[in-house]
Short mmCIF file of C-alpha atoms in Angstrom, two decimals:
data_model
loop_
_atom_site.label_atom_id
_atom_site.label_comp_id
_atom_site.label_asym_id
_atom_site.label_seq_id
_atom_site.Cartn_x
_atom_site.Cartn_y
_atom_site.Cartn_z
CA MET L 47 0.00 0.00 0.00
CA SER L 48 1.37 3.42 -0.96
CA ILE L 49 1.91 6.32 1.43
CA THR L 50 -0.88 8.19 -0.37
CA GLU L 51 -3.34 5.37 0.33
CA LEU L 52 -2.27 5.23 3.97
CA LYS L 53 -2.85 8.97 4.34
CA GLN L 54 -6.41 8.53 3.09
CA GLU L 55 -7.12 6.07 5.89
CA TYR L 56 -5.60 8.10 8.72
CA CYS L 57 -7.72 7.72 11.84
CA GLN L 58 -7.82 8.54 15.54
CA GLN L 59 -9.39 6.45 18.27
CA GLN L 60 -9.38 6.77 22.03
CA GLY L 61 -11.19 5.44 25.04
CA GLU L 62 -11.07 4.19 28.60
CA PHE L 63 -10.87 0.42 28.91
CA LYS L 64 -12.03 -1.18 32.14
CA LEU L 65 -10.25 -4.41 33.04
CA ALA L 66 -12.55 -7.42 33.35
CA SER L 67 -11.33 -8.35 36.84
CA THR L 68 -9.14 -7.13 39.67
CA LEU L 69 -5.46 -6.73 38.86
CA PRO L 70 -3.04 -8.75 41.03
CA LEU L 71 -0.09 -6.49 41.81
CA HIS L 72 3.57 -7.48 41.60
CA PHE L 73 4.31 -6.27 45.13
CA GLY L 74 1.17 -7.79 46.62
CA GLY L 75 -2.49 -6.96 46.87
CA LEU L 76 -5.19 -6.38 44.31
CA LEU L 77 -6.31 -3.29 42.43
CA SER L 78 -10.01 -3.27 41.62
CA ASP L 79 -12.09 -1.27 39.15
CA VAL L 80 -9.01 -0.67 37.01
CA GLN L 81 -9.28 1.36 33.85
CA ILE L 82 -6.65 2.28 31.26
CA ALA L 83 -7.06 5.41 29.14
CA TRP L 84 -5.66 4.97 25.63
CA ARG L 85 -5.30 6.72 22.28
CA LEU L 86 -4.50 5.10 18.92
CA GLU L 87 -3.59 7.29 15.98
CA GLY L 88 -2.22 6.77 12.47
CA ALA L 89 -2.88 4.95 9.23
CA ALA L 90 -5.70 2.47 9.84
CA SER L 91 -4.02 -0.55 8.25
CA ALA L 92 -0.47 0.19 9.39
CA PRO L 93 1.55 -1.72 12.01
CA VAL L 94 0.98 -0.63 15.62
CA VAL L 95 3.81 0.84 17.70
CA LEU L 96 3.26 1.27 21.44
CA VAL L 97 4.96 4.46 22.66
CA LEU L 98 5.63 5.02 26.38
CA GLY L 99 7.41 7.99 27.94
CA GLY L 100 8.39 9.27 31.35
CA ILE L 101 6.09 9.42 34.37
CA SER L 102 4.67 12.74 33.13
CA ALA L 103 3.77 11.35 29.70
CA GLY L 104 0.32 10.16 28.77
CA ARG L 105 -1.82 8.80 25.98
CA ASN L 106 -1.51 11.92 23.80
CA VAL L 107 1.77 11.13 22.05
CA VAL L 108 1.27 12.58 18.58
CA GLU L 109 1.00 16.21 17.56
CA SER L 110 -2.33 16.31 15.70
CA ASP L 111 -5.64 17.70 16.95
CA ARG L 112 -4.16 18.20 20.43
CA PRO L 113 -0.65 18.70 21.86
CA GLY L 114 1.37 15.53 22.10
CA TRP L 115 4.10 15.04 24.69
CA TRP L 116 6.43 13.66 21.96
CA LYS L 117 5.22 16.08 19.31
CA GLU L 118 8.75 16.78 18.03
CA ILE L 119 9.25 13.09 17.25
CA MET L 120 5.85 11.52 16.52
CA GLY L 121 3.31 12.54 13.91
CA PRO L 122 2.68 12.91 10.18
CA GLY L 123 6.02 13.20 8.39
CA ARG L 124 8.07 13.16 11.60
CA ALA L 125 10.73 10.82 12.98
CA LEU L 126 8.05 8.20 13.58
CA ASP L 127 5.61 8.84 10.77
CA THR L 128 1.96 8.16 11.57
CA HIS L 129 1.30 7.75 7.85
CA GLN L 130 3.36 4.56 8.10
CA TYR L 131 2.55 3.41 11.66
CA ARG L 132 -0.25 3.57 14.17
CA VAL L 133 0.91 4.97 17.51
CA LEU L 134 -0.70 3.65 20.69
CA GLY L 135 -0.29 5.69 23.87
CA ILE L 136 -1.67 5.18 27.37
CA ASP L 137 -2.01 6.95 30.68
CA PHE L 138 0.03 4.99 33.22
CA LEU L 139 -1.55 3.25 36.17
CA GLY L 140 -0.88 5.36 39.24
CA GLY L 141 -0.51 8.54 37.20
CA SER L 142 -2.41 11.81 36.96
CA GLY L 143 -4.31 10.95 33.76
CA LEU L 144 -7.57 9.09 33.25
CA SER L 145 -6.16 5.65 34.09
CA THR L 146 -6.66 4.40 37.64
CA GLY L 147 -4.44 6.27 40.10
CA PRO L 148 -4.46 7.96 43.48
CA ARG L 149 -6.82 10.81 44.15
CA SER L 150 -5.51 14.09 45.49
CA GLY L 151 -4.80 13.59 49.19
CA GLN L 152 -4.92 9.77 48.99
CA ARG L 153 -1.95 8.17 50.74
CA ASP L 154 -2.95 4.49 50.69
CA PHE L 155 -2.71 3.82 46.94
CA PRO L 156 -0.67 0.61 46.48
CA SER L 157 2.85 0.42 45.08
CA ILE L 158 2.87 -0.08 41.31
CA SER L 159 5.47 -2.04 39.34
CA ALA L 160 6.46 -1.80 35.69
CA PHE L 161 5.22 -5.43 35.54
CA ASP L 162 1.75 -4.20 36.61
CA GLN L 163 1.78 -1.67 33.77
CA ALA L 164 2.68 -4.51 31.37
CA ALA L 165 -0.09 -6.75 32.74
CA ALA L 166 -2.68 -4.01 32.19
CA LEU L 167 -1.30 -3.41 28.70
CA ARG L 168 -1.75 -7.08 27.82
CA GLN L 169 -5.47 -6.82 28.56
CA LEU L 170 -5.75 -3.54 26.65
CA LEU L 171 -4.10 -5.05 23.55
CA SER L 172 -6.53 -7.97 23.68
CA HIS L 173 -9.44 -5.52 23.94
CA LEU L 174 -8.13 -3.59 20.91
CA GLN L 175 -7.63 -6.88 19.02
CA ILE L 176 -3.92 -6.20 18.57
CA LYS L 177 -2.30 -9.63 18.60
CA CYS L 178 1.28 -8.46 18.26
CA LEU L 179 2.86 -5.00 18.27
CA HIS L 180 5.32 -4.06 15.57
CA ALA L 181 7.42 -2.48 18.33
CA VAL L 182 7.39 -0.97 21.79
CA ILE L 183 9.30 2.31 22.06
CA GLY L 184 9.91 3.24 25.67
CA ALA L 185 11.84 6.21 27.05
CA SER L 186 12.76 6.72 30.71
CA TYR L 187 10.02 5.03 32.82
CA GLY L 188 8.38 3.88 29.58
CA GLY L 189 11.60 2.04 28.75
CA MET L 190 11.35 0.19 32.05
CA VAL L 191 7.80 -0.86 31.19
CA ALA L 192 8.99 -1.98 27.74
CA LEU L 193 11.66 -4.18 29.34
CA ALA L 194 9.10 -5.64 31.78
CA LEU L 195 6.80 -6.48 28.89
CA GLY L 196 9.72 -8.01 26.98
CA GLU L 197 10.55 -10.27 29.91
CA ARG L 198 7.04 -11.42 30.85
CA MET L 199 5.13 -11.19 27.55
CA PRO L 200 7.56 -11.48 24.63
CA GLN L 201 4.83 -12.77 22.32
CA LEU L 202 3.20 -9.33 22.33
CA THR L 203 5.89 -7.45 20.41
CA GLN L 204 8.37 -8.02 17.61
CA ARG L 205 11.01 -5.61 18.95
CA LEU L 206 11.89 -3.19 21.73
CA ILE L 207 13.44 0.26 21.43
CA VAL L 208 14.55 1.43 24.87
CA ILE L 209 15.87 4.93 25.50
CA SER L 210 17.54 5.93 28.77
CA ALA L 211 16.27 2.99 30.82
CA ALA L 212 18.15 0.04 32.25
CA HIS L 213 17.40 -3.20 34.08
CA ARG L 214 17.47 -1.44 37.45
CA ALA L 215 17.41 2.02 38.96
CA HIS L 216 20.86 3.40 39.78
CA PRO L 217 21.32 4.08 43.53
CA MET L 218 22.38 7.70 42.94
CA ALA L 219 19.23 8.38 40.94
CA THR L 220 17.21 6.68 43.69
CA ALA L 221 18.86 9.01 46.19
CA TRP L 222 17.67 12.08 44.30
CA ARG L 223 14.16 10.71 43.81
CA SER L 224 13.87 9.63 47.46
CA ILE L 225 14.46 13.22 48.53
CA GLN L 226 11.87 14.43 46.02
CA ARG L 227 9.26 12.02 47.40
CA SER L 228 10.07 13.03 50.96
CA ILE L 229 9.53 16.68 50.06
CA VAL L 230 6.10 15.90 48.61
CA ARG L 231 5.08 13.73 51.58
CA PHE L 232 6.30 16.32 54.09
CA ALA L 233 4.28 19.04 52.38
CA SER L 234 1.20 16.88 51.81
CA VAL L 235 0.64 16.05 55.49
CA ARG L 236 0.60 19.82 56.08
CA GLY L 237 -1.98 20.37 53.35
CA GLU L 238 0.57 21.85 50.94
CA GLY L 239 1.03 19.00 48.49
CA GLY L 240 1.11 21.36 45.52
CA GLU L 241 3.98 23.35 46.97
CA GLY L 242 5.83 20.13 47.77
CA LEU L 243 5.38 18.96 44.20
CA ARG L 244 6.65 22.30 42.92
CA LEU L 245 9.86 21.95 44.95
CA ALA L 246 10.31 18.28 44.05
CA ARG L 247 9.92 18.97 40.35
CA ALA L 248 12.39 21.85 40.53
CA LEU L 249 14.93 19.50 42.08
CA ALA L 250 14.15 16.82 39.49
CA MET L 251 14.80 19.26 36.63
CA ALA L 252 18.37 19.67 37.88
CA THR L 253 18.90 15.94 37.27
CA TYR L 254 17.22 15.70 33.86
CA ARG L 255 19.64 17.96 31.97
CA SER L 256 23.44 18.00 31.74
CA PRO L 257 25.86 20.23 33.69
CA ALA L 258 27.17 21.47 30.34
CA GLU L 259 23.73 22.78 29.36
CA PHE L 260 23.29 24.57 32.67
CA GLU L 261 26.75 26.13 32.28
CA LYS L 262 25.80 27.34 28.80
CA ARG L 263 22.37 28.72 29.73
CA PHE L 264 22.61 29.94 33.31
CA SER L 265 26.08 31.35 33.94
CA ALA L 266 24.91 34.97 34.12
CA ASP L 267 25.17 36.92 37.37
CA PRO L 268 22.32 36.80 39.89
CA VAL L 269 19.87 39.67 40.21
CA ARG L 270 19.30 41.42 43.53
CA THR L 271 15.66 41.44 44.68
CA GLU L 272 13.86 42.62 47.83
CA SER L 273 14.20 39.14 49.33
CA GLY L 274 17.83 38.57 48.29
CA PHE L 275 19.69 37.43 45.20
CA GLN L 276 17.93 35.39 42.53
CA PHE L 277 19.96 33.20 40.19
CA PRO L 278 19.06 32.57 36.53
CA VAL L 279 18.99 28.79 37.06
CA GLU L 280 16.69 29.31 40.05
CA GLN L 281 14.15 31.14 37.92
CA TYR L 282 14.17 28.31 35.38
CA LEU L 283 13.82 25.49 37.91
CA PHE L 284 10.93 27.03 39.81
CA ALA L 285 9.10 28.06 36.64
CA ARG L 286 9.20 24.39 35.61
CA GLY L 287 8.09 23.40 39.09
CA ASP L 288 5.11 25.78 38.97
CA ALA L 289 3.99 24.45 35.58
CA TYR L 290 4.23 20.84 36.73
CA ALA L 291 2.40 21.37 40.02
CA ALA L 292 -0.48 23.01 38.17
CA ASN L 293 -1.19 19.85 36.17
CA TYR L 294 -0.23 16.80 38.24
CA VAL L 295 -1.43 15.10 41.42
CA PRO L 296 1.26 15.00 44.14
CA GLU L 297 0.36 11.44 45.16
CA SER L 298 0.69 10.28 41.54
CA PHE L 299 4.17 11.73 41.37
CA VAL L 300 5.10 9.80 44.52
CA CYS L 301 3.56 6.58 43.18
CA LEU L 302 5.34 6.56 39.82
CA SER L 303 8.60 7.94 41.19
CA GLU L 304 8.64 5.01 43.60
CA SER L 305 7.79 2.64 40.73
CA ILE L 306 10.97 3.75 38.96
CA ASP L 307 13.10 2.93 41.98
CA LEU L 308 11.40 -0.45 42.50
CA HIS L 309 12.23 -1.43 38.91
CA ARG L 310 14.15 -4.67 38.40
CA VAL L 311 14.08 -6.95 35.37
CA ASN L 312 16.17 -9.98 34.46
CA PRO L 313 18.01 -9.14 31.22
CA SER L 314 18.88 -12.78 30.59
CA ALA L 315 15.14 -13.50 30.31
CA ILE L 316 14.59 -10.90 27.56
CA ALA L 317 15.01 -12.46 24.12
CA VAL L 318 13.00 -9.93 22.09
CA PRO L 319 15.25 -8.10 19.58
CA THR L 320 16.19 -4.87 21.33
CA THR L 321 17.70 -1.53 20.38
CA LEU L 322 19.12 0.37 23.35
CA ILE L 323 19.82 4.09 23.15
CA ALA L 324 22.07 5.56 25.85
CA ILE L 325 22.97 9.20 26.43
CA ARG L 326 26.53 9.69 27.66
CA GLU L 327 25.54 12.82 29.62
CA ASP L 328 22.54 11.16 31.31
CA GLN L 329 22.82 11.71 35.08
CA LEU L 330 19.94 9.36 35.93
CA VAL L 331 20.76 6.33 33.78
CA PRO L 332 24.55 6.04 33.49
CA LEU L 333 26.07 4.66 30.33
CA SER L 334 27.64 1.84 32.37
CA ASP L 335 24.16 0.58 33.35
CA MET L 336 23.05 0.54 29.71
CA GLN L 337 26.23 -1.31 28.76
CA GLU L 338 25.59 -3.87 31.50
CA LEU L 339 22.02 -4.37 30.29
CA HIS L 340 23.22 -4.80 26.71
CA ALA L 341 25.79 -7.42 27.72
CA GLN L 342 23.20 -9.51 29.57
CA LEU L 343 20.26 -9.47 27.13
CA ALA L 344 19.38 -12.93 25.84
CA GLY L 345 18.26 -11.90 22.36
CA PRO L 346 19.82 -9.92 19.52
CA SER L 347 20.53 -6.38 20.64
CA GLU L 348 22.31 -3.19 19.71
CA LEU L 349 23.51 -0.37 21.96
CA ILE L 350 23.64 3.09 20.39
CA GLU L 351 25.47 5.82 22.30
CA LEU L 352 24.59 9.47 21.76
CA SER L 353 25.97 12.68 23.22
CA SER L 354 23.51 15.43 24.10
CA LEU L 355 23.47 18.62 26.13
CA TYR L 356 19.97 17.61 27.17
CA GLY L 357 21.09 14.63 29.23
CA HIS L 358 18.21 12.39 30.29
CA ASP L 359 15.78 14.63 28.39
CA ALA L 360 17.55 13.93 25.09
CA PHE L 361 14.68 11.66 23.99
CA LEU L 362 12.47 14.76 23.88
CA LYS L 363 14.93 16.88 21.94
CA GLU L 364 17.23 14.92 19.64
CA THR L 365 14.86 14.66 16.69
CA ASP L 366 17.39 14.15 13.92
CA ALA L 367 19.33 11.42 15.73
CA LEU L 368 16.17 9.53 16.67
CA ARG L 369 14.77 9.75 13.14
CA GLY L 370 17.60 7.64 11.75
CA ILE L 371 17.61 5.22 14.67
CA PHE L 372 13.86 4.59 14.42
CA ALA L 373 14.05 4.08 10.66
CA LYS L 374 16.69 1.38 11.07
CA ALA L 375 15.21 -0.30 14.14
CA LEU L 376 11.66 -0.46 12.78
CA ALA L 377 12.58 -1.62 9.26
#
């Protein structure tokens, strides 16, 4: 079928799928009345690619009739062309979207594993009558979910593309995230969860990018204000914190941040063909962890190393590099 014919059949679908039964959780307990919000977009007869991002990402992946979180990469004519593929996105369990997650102020929501996300995805794919995905592309937390799916349910996908995610969380990254969660919890018990989330996100932003980028962008002198000096990097971090706190539930941040640090998969049990993409400047997922994962994978795999000022956030920014990698990996 030609690209022109695929364009003529371009379609968008979305919904909220309710699981048929309670979901047994990896770390114990059951989650009842579970629903997964999803969106499927692209050429109607094209192969389906499941796309999963960081804990802030959701089902709106593609830039089309609404903003997509990966709009620089996914969409008509972009690095992953939705005239050649259908892109499936979801809201994560435990997140701030329309999938099942903690309500504002709720502190008893259970711990969620990447394996739980994969188990819910299996039921969603069955509901959508998708027998096998052409690929799963996962970045950051989404890469962890992709690896969990590859270990437990290899029959569901032909290949994995994993960006900035390894078989475990690095202890230094866990240290940073533990402090972020403590800030949110401390503020929440005082009725100031939003302010706690603002501070936690500001701290997180300092770990997402590279020191070289901060040196380039924020080396100007501080400005004196009525309350003291204000530094350029300070303005940036807290502006990002304000924007995040306005749109996300503090308890969801805690839930999915913890899910990252609980992540463990067995690389020797993953035989699905896998492309790994590592960023040398990534402070959260060191290159050495990606190299270790690559060495232990059971199936055919390739490790691609990139350099980027954007560090862990490179998957959101490095459009040209990802275009070529996707083309080769998905061929």
